[in-house]
PDB file of C-alpha atoms and ligand atoms in Angstrom:
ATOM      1  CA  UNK A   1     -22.114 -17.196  -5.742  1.00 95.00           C
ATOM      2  CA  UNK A   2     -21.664 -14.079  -3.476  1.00 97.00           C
ATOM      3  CA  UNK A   3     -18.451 -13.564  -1.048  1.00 98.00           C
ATOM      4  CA  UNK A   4     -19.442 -12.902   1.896  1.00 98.00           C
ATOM      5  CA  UNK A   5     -18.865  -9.164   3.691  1.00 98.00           C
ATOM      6  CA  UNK A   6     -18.545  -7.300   6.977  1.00 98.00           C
ATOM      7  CA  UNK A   7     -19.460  -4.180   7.658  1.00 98.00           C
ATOM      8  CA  UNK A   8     -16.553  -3.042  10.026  1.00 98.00           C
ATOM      9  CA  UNK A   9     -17.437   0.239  12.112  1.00 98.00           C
ATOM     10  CA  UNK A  10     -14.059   1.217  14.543  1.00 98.00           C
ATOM     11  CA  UNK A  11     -11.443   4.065  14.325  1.00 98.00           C
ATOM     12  CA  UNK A  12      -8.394   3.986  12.208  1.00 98.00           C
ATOM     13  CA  UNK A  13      -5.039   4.363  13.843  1.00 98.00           C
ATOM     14  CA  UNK A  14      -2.325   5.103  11.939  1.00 98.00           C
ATOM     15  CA  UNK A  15       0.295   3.638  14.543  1.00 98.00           C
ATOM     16  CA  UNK A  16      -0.627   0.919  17.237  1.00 97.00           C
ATOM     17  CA  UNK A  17      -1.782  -2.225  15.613  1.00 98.00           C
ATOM     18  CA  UNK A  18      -5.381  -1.767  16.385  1.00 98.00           C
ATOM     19  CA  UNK A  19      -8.954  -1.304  15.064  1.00 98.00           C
ATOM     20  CA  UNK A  20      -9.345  -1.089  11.055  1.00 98.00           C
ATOM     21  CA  UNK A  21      -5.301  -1.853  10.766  1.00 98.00           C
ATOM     22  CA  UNK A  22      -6.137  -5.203  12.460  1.00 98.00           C
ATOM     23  CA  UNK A  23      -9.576  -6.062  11.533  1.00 98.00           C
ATOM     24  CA  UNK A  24      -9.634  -5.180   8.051  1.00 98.00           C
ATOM     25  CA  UNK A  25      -6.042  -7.679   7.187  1.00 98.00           C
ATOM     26  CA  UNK A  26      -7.881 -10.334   9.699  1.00 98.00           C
ATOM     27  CA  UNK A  27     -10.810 -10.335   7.667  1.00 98.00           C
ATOM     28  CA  UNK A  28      -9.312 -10.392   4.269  1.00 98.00           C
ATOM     29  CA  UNK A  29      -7.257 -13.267   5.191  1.00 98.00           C
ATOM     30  CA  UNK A  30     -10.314 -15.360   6.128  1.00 98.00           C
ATOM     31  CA  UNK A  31     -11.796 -14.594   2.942  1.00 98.00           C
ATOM     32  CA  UNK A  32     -14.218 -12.145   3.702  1.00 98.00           C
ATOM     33  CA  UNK A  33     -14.881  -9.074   2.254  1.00 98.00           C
ATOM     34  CA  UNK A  34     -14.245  -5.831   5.278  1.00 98.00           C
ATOM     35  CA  UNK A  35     -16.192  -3.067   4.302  1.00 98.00           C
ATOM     36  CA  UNK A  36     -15.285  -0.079   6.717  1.00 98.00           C
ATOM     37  CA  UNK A  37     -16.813   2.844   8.337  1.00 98.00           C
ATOM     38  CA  UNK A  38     -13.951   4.747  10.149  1.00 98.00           C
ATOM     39  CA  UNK A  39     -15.553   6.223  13.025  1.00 97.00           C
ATOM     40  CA  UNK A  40     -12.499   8.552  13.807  1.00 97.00           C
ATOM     41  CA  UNK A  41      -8.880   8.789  12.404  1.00 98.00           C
ATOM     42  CA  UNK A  42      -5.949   9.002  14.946  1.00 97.00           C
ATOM     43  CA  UNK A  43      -1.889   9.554  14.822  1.00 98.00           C
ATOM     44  CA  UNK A  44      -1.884   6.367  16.746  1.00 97.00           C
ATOM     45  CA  UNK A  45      -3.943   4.928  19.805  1.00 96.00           C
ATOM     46  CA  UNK A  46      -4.690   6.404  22.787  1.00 94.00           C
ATOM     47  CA  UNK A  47      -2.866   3.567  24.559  1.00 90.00           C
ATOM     48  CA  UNK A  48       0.869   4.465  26.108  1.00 89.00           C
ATOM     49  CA  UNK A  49       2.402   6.982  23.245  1.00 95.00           C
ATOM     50  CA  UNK A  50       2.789  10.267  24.844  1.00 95.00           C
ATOM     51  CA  UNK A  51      -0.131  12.354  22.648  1.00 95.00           C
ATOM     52  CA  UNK A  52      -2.221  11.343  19.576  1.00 96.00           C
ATOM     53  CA  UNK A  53      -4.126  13.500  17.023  1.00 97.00           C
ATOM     54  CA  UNK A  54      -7.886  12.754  16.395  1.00 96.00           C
ATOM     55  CA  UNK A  55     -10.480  13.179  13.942  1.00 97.00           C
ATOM     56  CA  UNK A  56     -13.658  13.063  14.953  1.00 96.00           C
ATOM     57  CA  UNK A  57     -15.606  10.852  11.838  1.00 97.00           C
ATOM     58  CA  UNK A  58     -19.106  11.083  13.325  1.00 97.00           C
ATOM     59  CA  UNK A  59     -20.901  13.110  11.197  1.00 97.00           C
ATOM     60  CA  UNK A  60     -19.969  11.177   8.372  1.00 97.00           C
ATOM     61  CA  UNK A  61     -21.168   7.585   9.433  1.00 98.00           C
ATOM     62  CA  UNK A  62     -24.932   8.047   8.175  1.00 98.00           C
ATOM     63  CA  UNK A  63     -24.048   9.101   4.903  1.00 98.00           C
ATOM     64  CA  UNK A  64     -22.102   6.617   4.168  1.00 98.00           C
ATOM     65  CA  UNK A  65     -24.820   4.202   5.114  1.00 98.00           C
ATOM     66  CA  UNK A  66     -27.467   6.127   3.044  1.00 98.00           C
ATOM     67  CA  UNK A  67     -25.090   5.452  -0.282  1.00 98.00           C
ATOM     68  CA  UNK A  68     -24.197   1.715   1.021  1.00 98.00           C
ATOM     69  CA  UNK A  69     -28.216   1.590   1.404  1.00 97.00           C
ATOM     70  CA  UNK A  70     -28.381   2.647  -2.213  1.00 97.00           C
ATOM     71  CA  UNK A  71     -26.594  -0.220  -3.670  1.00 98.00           C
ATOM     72  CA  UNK A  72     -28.623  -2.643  -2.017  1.00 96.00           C
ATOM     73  CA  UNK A  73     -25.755  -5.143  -0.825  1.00 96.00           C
ATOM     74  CA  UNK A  74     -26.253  -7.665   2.033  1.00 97.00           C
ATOM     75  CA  UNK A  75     -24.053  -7.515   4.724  1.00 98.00           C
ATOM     76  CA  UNK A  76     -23.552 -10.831   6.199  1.00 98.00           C
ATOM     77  CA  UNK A  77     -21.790  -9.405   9.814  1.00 98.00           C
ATOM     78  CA  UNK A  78     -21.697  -5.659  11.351  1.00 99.00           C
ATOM     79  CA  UNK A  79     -18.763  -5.963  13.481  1.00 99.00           C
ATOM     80  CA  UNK A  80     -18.535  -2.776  15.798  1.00 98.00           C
ATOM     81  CA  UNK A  81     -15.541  -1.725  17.797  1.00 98.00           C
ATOM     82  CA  UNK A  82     -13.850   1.556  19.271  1.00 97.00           C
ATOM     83  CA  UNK A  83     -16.424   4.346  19.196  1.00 96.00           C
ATOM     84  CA  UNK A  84     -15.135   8.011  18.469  1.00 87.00           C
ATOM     85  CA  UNK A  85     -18.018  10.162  20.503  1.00 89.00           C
ATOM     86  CA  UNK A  86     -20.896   9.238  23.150  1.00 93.00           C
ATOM     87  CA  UNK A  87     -22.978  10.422  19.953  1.00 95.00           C
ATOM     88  CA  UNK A  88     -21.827   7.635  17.858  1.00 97.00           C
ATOM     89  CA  UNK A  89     -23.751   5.100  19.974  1.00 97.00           C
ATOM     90  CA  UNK A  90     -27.025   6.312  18.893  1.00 97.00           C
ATOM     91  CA  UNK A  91     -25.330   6.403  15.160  1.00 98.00           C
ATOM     92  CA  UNK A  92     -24.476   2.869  15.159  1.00 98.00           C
ATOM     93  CA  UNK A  93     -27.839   1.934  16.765  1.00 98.00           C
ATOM     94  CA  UNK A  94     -29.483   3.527  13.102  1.00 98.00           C
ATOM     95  CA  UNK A  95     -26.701   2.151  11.465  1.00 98.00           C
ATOM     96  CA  UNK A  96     -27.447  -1.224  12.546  1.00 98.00           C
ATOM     97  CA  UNK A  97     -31.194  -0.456  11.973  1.00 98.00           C
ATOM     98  CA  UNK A  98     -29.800   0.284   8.417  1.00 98.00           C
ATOM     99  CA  UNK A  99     -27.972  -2.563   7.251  1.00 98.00           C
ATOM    100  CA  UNK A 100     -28.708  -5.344   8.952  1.00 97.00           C
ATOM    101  CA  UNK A 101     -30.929  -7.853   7.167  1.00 96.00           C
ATOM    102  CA  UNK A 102     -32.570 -10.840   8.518  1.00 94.00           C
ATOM    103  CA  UNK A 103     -29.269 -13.325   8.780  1.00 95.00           C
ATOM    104  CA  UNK A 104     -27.073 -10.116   9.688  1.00 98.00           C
ATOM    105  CA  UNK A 105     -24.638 -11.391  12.372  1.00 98.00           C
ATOM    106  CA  UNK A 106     -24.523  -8.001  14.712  1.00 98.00           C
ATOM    107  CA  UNK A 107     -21.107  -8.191  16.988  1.00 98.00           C
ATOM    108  CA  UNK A 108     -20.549  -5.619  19.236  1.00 98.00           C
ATOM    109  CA  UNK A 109     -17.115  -5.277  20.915  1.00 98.00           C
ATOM    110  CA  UNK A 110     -18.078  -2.486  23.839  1.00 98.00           C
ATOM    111  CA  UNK A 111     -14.123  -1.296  23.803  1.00 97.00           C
ATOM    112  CA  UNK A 112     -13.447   1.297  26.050  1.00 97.00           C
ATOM    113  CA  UNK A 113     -11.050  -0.215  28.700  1.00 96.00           C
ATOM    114  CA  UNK A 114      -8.361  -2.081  30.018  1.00 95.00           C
ATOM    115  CA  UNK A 115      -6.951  -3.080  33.680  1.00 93.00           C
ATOM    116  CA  UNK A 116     -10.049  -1.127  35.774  1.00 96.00           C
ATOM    117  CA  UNK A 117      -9.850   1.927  33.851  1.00 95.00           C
ATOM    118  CA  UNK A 118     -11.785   3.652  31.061  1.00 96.00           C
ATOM    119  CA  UNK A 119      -9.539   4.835  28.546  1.00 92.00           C
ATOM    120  CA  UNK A 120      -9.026   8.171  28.620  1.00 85.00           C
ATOM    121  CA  UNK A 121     -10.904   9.522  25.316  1.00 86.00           C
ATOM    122  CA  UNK A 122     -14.225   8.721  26.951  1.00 94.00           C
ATOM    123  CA  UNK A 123     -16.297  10.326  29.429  1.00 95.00           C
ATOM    124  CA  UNK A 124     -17.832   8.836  32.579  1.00 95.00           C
ATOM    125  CA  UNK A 125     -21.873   8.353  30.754  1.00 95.00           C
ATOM    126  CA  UNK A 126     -19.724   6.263  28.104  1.00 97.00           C
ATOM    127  CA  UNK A 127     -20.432   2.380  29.644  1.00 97.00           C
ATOM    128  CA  UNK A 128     -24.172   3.313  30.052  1.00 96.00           C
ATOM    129  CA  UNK A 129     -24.553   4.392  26.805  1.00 97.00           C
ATOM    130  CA  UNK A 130     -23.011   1.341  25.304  1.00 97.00           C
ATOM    131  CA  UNK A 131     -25.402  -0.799  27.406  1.00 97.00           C
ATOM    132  CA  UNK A 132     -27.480   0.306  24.914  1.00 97.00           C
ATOM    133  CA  UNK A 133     -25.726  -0.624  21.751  1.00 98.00           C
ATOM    134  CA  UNK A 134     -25.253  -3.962  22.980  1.00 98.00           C
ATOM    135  CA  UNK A 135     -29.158  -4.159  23.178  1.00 97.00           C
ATOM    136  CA  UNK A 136     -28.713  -4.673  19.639  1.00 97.00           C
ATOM    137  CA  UNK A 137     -25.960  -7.191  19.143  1.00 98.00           C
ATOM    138  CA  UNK A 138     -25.885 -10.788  18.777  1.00 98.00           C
ATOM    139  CA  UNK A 139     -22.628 -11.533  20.115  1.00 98.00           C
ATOM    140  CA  UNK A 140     -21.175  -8.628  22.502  1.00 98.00           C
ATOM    141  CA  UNK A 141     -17.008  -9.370  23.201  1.00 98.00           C
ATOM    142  CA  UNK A 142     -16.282  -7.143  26.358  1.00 98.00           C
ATOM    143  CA  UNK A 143     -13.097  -8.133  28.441  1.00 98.00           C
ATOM    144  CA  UNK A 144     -13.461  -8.198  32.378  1.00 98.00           C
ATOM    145  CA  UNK A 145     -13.193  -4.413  32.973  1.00 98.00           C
ATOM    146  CA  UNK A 146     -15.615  -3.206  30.412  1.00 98.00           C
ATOM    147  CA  UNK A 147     -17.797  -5.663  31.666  1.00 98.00           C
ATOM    148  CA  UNK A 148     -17.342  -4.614  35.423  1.00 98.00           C
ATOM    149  CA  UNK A 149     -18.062  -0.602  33.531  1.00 98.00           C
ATOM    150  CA  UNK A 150     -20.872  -1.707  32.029  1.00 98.00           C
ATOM    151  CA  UNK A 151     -22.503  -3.676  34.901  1.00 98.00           C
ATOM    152  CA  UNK A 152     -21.412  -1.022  37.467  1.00 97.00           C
ATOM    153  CA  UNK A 153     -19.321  -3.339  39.498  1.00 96.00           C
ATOM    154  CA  UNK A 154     -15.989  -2.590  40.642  1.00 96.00           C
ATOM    155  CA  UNK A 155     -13.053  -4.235  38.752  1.00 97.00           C
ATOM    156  CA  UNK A 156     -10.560  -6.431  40.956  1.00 95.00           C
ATOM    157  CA  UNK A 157      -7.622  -7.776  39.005  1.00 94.00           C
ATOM    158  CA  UNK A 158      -7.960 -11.811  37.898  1.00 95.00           C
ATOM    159  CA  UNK A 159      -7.563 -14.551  39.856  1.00 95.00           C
ATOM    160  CA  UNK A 160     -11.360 -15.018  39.659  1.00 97.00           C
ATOM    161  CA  UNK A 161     -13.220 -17.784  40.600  1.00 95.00           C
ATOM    162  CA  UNK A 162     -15.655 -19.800  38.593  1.00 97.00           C
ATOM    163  CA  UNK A 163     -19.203 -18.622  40.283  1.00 97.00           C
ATOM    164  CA  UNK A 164     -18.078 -14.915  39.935  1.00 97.00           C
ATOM    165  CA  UNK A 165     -17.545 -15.247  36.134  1.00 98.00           C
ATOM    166  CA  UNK A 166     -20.635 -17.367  35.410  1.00 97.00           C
ATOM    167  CA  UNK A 167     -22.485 -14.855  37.672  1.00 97.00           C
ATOM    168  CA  UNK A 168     -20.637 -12.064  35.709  1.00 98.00           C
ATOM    169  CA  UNK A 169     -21.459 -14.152  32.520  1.00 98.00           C
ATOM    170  CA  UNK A 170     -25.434 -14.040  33.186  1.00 98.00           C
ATOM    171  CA  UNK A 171     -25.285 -10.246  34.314  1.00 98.00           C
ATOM    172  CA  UNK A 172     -24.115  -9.602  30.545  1.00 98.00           C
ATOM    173  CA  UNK A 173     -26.374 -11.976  29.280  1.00 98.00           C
ATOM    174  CA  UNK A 174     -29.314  -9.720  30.030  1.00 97.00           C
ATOM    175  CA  UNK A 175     -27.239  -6.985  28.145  1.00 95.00           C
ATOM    176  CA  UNK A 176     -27.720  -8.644  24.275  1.00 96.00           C
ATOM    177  CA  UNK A 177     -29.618 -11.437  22.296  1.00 96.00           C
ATOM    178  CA  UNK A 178     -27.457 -14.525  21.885  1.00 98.00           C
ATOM    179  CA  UNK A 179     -24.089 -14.934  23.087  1.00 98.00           C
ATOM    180  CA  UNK A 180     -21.569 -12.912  25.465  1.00 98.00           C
ATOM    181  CA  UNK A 181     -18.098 -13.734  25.007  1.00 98.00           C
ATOM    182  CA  UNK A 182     -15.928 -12.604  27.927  1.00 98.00           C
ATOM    183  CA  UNK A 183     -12.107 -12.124  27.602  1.00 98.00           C
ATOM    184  CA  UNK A 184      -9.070 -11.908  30.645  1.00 95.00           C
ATOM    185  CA  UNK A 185     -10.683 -14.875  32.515  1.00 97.00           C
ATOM    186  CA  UNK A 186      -8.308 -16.696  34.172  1.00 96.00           C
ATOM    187  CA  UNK A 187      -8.690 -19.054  37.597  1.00 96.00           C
ATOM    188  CA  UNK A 188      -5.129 -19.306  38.279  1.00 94.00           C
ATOM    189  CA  UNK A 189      -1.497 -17.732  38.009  1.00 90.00           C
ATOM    190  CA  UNK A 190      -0.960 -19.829  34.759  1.00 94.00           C
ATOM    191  CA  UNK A 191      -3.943 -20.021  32.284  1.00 95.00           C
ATOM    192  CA  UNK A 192      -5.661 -17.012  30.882  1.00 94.00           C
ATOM    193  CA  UNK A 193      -8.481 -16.967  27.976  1.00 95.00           C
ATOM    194  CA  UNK A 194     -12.394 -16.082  27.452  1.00 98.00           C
ATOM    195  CA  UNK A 195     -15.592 -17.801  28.437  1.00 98.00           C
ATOM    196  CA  UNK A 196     -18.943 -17.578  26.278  1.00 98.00           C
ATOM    197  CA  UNK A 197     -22.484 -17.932  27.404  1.00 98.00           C
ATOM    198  CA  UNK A 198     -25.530 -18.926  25.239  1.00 98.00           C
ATOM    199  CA  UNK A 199     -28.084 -16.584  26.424  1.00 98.00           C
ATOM    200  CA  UNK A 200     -30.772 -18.799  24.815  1.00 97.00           C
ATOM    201  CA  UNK A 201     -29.499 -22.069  26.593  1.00 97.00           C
ATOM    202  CA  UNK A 202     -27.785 -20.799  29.306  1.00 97.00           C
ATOM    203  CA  UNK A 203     -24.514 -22.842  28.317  1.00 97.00           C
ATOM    204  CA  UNK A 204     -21.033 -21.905  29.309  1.00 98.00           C
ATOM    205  CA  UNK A 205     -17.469 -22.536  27.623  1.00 97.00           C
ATOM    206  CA  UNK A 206     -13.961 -21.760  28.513  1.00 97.00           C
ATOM    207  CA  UNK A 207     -10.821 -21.756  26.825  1.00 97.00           C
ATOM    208  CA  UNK A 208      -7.622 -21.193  27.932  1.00 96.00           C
ATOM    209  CA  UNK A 209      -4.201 -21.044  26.671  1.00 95.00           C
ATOM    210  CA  UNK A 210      -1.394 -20.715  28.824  1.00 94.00           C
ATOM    211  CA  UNK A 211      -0.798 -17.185  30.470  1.00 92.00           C
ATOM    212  CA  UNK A 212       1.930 -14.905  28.854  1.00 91.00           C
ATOM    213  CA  UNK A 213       3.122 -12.383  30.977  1.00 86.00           C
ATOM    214  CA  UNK A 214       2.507  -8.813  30.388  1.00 83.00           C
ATOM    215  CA  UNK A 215       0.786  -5.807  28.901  1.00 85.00           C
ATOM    216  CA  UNK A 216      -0.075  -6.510  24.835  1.00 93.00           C
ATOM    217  CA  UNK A 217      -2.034  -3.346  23.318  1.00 95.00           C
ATOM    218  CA  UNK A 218      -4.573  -4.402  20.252  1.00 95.00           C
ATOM    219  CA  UNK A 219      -5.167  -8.047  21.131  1.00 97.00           C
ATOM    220  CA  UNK A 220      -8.631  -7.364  22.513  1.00 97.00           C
ATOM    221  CA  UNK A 221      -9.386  -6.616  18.323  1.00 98.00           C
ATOM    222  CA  UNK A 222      -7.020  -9.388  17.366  1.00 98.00           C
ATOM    223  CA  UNK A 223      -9.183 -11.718  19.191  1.00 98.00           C
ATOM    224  CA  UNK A 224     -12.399 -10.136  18.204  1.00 98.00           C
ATOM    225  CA  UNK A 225     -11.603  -9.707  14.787  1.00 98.00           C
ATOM    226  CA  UNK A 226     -10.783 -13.731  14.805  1.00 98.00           C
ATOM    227  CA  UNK A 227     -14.144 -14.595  16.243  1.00 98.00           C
ATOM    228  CA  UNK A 228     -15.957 -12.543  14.260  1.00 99.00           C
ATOM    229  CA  UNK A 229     -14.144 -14.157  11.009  1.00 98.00           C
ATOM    230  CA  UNK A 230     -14.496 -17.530  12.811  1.00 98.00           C
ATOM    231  CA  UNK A 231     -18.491 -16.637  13.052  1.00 98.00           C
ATOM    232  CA  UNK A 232     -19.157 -15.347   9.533  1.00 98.00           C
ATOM    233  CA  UNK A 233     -17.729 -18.064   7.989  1.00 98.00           C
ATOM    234  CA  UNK A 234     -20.391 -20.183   9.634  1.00 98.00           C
ATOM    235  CA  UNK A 235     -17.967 -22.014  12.538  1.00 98.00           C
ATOM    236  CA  UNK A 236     -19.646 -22.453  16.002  1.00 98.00           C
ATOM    237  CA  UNK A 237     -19.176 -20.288  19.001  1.00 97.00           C
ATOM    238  CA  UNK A 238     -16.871 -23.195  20.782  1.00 97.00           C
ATOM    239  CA  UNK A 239     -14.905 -23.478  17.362  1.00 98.00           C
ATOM    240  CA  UNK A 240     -14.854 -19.493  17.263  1.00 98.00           C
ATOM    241  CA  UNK A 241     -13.816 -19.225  20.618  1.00 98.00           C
ATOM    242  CA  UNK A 242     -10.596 -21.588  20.530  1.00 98.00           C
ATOM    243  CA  UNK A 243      -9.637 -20.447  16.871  1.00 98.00           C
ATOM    244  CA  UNK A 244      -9.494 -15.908  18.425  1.00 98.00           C
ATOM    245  CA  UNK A 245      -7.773 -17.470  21.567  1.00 97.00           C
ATOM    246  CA  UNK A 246      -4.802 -19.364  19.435  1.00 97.00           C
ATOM    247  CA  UNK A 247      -4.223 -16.669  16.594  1.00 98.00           C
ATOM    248  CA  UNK A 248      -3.986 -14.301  19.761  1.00 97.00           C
ATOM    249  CA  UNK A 249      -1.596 -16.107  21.760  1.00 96.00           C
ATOM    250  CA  UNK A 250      -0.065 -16.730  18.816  1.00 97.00           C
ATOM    251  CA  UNK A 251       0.160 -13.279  17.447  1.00 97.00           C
ATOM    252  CA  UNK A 252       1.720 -12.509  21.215  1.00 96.00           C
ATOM    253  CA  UNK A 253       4.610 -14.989  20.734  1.00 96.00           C
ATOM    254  CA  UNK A 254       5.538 -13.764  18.051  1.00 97.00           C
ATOM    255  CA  UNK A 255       6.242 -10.425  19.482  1.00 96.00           C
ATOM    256  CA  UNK A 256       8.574 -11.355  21.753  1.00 94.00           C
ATOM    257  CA  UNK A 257      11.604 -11.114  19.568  1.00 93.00           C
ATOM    258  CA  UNK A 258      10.844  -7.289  18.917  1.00 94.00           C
ATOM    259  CA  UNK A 259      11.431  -4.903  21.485  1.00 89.00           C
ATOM    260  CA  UNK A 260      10.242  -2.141  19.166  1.00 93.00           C
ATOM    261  CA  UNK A 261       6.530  -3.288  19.380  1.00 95.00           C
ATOM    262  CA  UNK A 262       5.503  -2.047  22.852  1.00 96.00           C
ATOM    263  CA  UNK A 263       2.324  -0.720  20.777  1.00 97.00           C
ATOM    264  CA  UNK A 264       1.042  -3.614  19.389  1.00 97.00           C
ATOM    265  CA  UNK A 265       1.557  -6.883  18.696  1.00 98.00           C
ATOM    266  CA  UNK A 266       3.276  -8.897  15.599  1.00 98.00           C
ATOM    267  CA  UNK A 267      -0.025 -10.520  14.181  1.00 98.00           C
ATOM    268  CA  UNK A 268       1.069 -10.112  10.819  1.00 98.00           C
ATOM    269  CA  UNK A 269       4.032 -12.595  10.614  1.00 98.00           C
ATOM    270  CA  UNK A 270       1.554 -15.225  11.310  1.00 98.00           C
ATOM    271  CA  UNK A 271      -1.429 -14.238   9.129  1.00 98.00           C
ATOM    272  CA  UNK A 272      -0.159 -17.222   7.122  1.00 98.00           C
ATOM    273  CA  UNK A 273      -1.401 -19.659  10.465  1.00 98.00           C
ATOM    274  CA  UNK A 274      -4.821 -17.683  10.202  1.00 98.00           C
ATOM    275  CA  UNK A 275      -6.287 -20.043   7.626  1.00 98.00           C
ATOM    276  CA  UNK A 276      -5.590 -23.304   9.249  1.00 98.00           C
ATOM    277  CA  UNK A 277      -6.610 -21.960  12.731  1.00 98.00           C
ATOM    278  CA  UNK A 278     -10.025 -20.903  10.981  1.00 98.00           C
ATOM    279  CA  UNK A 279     -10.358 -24.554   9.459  1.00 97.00           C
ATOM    280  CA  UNK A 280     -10.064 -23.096   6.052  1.00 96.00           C
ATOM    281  CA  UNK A 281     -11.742 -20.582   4.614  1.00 95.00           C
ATOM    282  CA  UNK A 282     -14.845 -22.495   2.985  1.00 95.00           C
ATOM    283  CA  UNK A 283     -18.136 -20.519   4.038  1.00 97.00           C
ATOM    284  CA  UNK A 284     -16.450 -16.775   2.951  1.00 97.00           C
ATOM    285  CA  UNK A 285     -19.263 -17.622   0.522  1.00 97.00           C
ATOM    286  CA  UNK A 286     -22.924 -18.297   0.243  1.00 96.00           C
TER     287      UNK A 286
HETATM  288  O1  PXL B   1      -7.366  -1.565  20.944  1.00 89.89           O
HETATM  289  C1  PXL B   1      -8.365  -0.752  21.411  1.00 89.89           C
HETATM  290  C2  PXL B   1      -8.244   0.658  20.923  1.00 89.89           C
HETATM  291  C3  PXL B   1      -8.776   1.001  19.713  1.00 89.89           C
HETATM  292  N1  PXL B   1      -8.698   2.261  19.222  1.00 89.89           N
HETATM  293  C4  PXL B   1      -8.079   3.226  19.917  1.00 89.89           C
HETATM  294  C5  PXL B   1      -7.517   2.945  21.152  1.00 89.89           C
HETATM  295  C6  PXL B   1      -7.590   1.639  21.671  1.00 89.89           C
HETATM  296  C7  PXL B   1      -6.989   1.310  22.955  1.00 89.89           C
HETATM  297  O2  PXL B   1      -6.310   2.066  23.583  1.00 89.89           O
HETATM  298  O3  PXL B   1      -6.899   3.929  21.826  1.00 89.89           O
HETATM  299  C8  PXL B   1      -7.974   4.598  19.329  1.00 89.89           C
END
C-alpha cells in the first residue's frame, strides 16, 4: 500500500493564513501526504499589512526536483499556487515536466489577483506568462479577475449573468486540458460560489452557498487546497466542487467571532469538519 502525495509548489508566509500554511494542514488532514517546494518565503502576504519581507526561492526549485527525481517517488497531484518571479513560470513548466508521471493530477491555481487588480508583487507580462503554465495543467482554479487578466478582458465586479460566465468558462477552457474551475461567480446579491467546465464534454456545474459579506484574504487557497484534496483522493469534480465551497464558507463563519483575523481566515477550528465534508478520507491510498 502507498499513501498517496502532493507535490505542493506556492510561497510560505509566515503571517496571513495563506499558501503552504493552508495547503500543507488541508492536505494532511485529508490524508495525503504535502510535499512542498517553497517558491519564496515572506514576513506575511502581500495582502493589506503595511510592508512584508521576501525571499526570493527561485533558484532553488530545480534542485530540489533533481534530488526528489533521485528517489524515484510518484507523485500522485502537483498542486501549484502563488509564484515568486515571472522566471518561476518556466521553472514550474520543467518542474512539471519532472515529476509528473502518467496518472499525475497537474492543478494549477494562476493566483495573482483579487477585485480587478494584480497584486502588487507582479509585473504587468505576469497573466501572459501564466497562460502558459496553465497549458500544462489538468485542472486550472482562477477566480473571476485572474481570469479576466489572463483572457485580457476587463474585470467588472459580480452580478454576472449566466452566458457571460459560460462564455468566460469556454475562453479558459482553451487555456488547459480538462477542467477549469472558476471561483466569485455569483448571479445575484445573495449567492456566491464557483462553476467548473469539462473541457472534454463541454459540461458546466455551479455551486453556490449563500453570500457572506466582505473581504476574506487566503480563501482562494482554502478552496483550492479542498479541491485539490477532494481530487486526489479520487472524488469527482461535482463532489470536489461542493466539498472546497462548504469547508470555505465554513472556514469564513467561523471567523466572524475574531476581529483579530482581518488577514486570514479561521480554517483551523474546523479542520475537524474537513473529513466528513471530503466523505472520508478512503482513497489517500492506492
Ligand atoms: O492568498 C494568495 C496569496 C498567496 N501568497 C501571497 C500573497 C497572496 C495574496 O495576497 O500575497 C504572498
Amino acid at each position: 500500500m502507498r499513501q498517496k502525495r502532493v507535490a505542493a509548489v506556492h510561497d510560505i508566509s509566515g503571517l496571513g493564513k495563506c499558501s503552504l500554511t493552508v495547503a500543507l494542514p488541508i492536505l494532511s488532514v485529508a490524508g495525503l501526504e504535502c510535499c512542498p517546494i517553497p517558491t519564496a518565503v515572506l514576513s506575511n502576504h502581500t495582502g493589506g499589512f503595511k510592508d512584508f519581507t521576501f525571499k526570493d526561492l527561485t533558484e532553488d526549485i530545480l534542485p530540489i526536483v533533481s534530488r526528489w527525481k533521485e528517489e524515484k517517488l510518484i507523485f500522485d497531484a502537483i498542486y501549484s499556487g502563488y509564484l515568486g518571479s515571472t522566471r518561476q513560470v518556466d521553472i514550474l513548466i520543467e518542474t512539471i515536466k519532472q515529476l509528473k508521471s502518467e496518472k499525475t493530477l497537474v492543478v494549477v491555481d494562476p493566483v495573482m489577483g483579487d477585485n480587478g487588480c494584480l497584486y502588487k508583487s507582479f509585473s504587468p507580462e505576469f497573466p501572459g506568462k501564466m497562460r502558459e503554465l496553465c497549458q500544462c495543467a489538468d485542472v486550472i482554479t482562477p477566480n473571476m479577475t485572474e481570469a479576466c487578466l489572463m483572457l485580457g478582458e476587463s474585470y467588472s465586479p459580480p452580478p454576472y449573468n449566466k452566458d457571460y460566465i459560460n462564455s468566460i468558462l469556454m475562453k479558459l477552457g482553451s487555456l488547459c486540458k480538462k477542467t477549469v474551475v472558476l471561483t466569485g461567480v455569483s448571479f445575484d446579491k445573495k449567492a456566491l460560489g464557483a462553476a467548473a467546465l469539462d473541457v472534454e464534454t463541454g459540461a458546466i456545474s455551479y455551486c453556490f452557498n449563500e453570500k457572506i459579506e466582505g473581504m476574506h484574504h487566503g480563501t482562494g487557497d482554502v478552496f483550492c487546497s479542498v479541491l485539490v484534496s477532494a481530487l486526489t483522493l479520487g472524488r469527482d469534480i461535482d463532489f470536489s466542487l461542493k466539498a472546497a465551497v462548504e469547508f470555505t464558507c465554513l472556514s469564513i463563519e467561523n471567523t466572524f467571532d475574531f476581529p483579530e483575523l482581518w488577514y486570514g481566515v479561521n480554517f483551523e477550528g474546523v479542520l475537524n469538519r474537513l473529513d466528513d465534508i471530503l466523505g472520508g478520507i478512503h482513497g489517500s491510498t492506492v
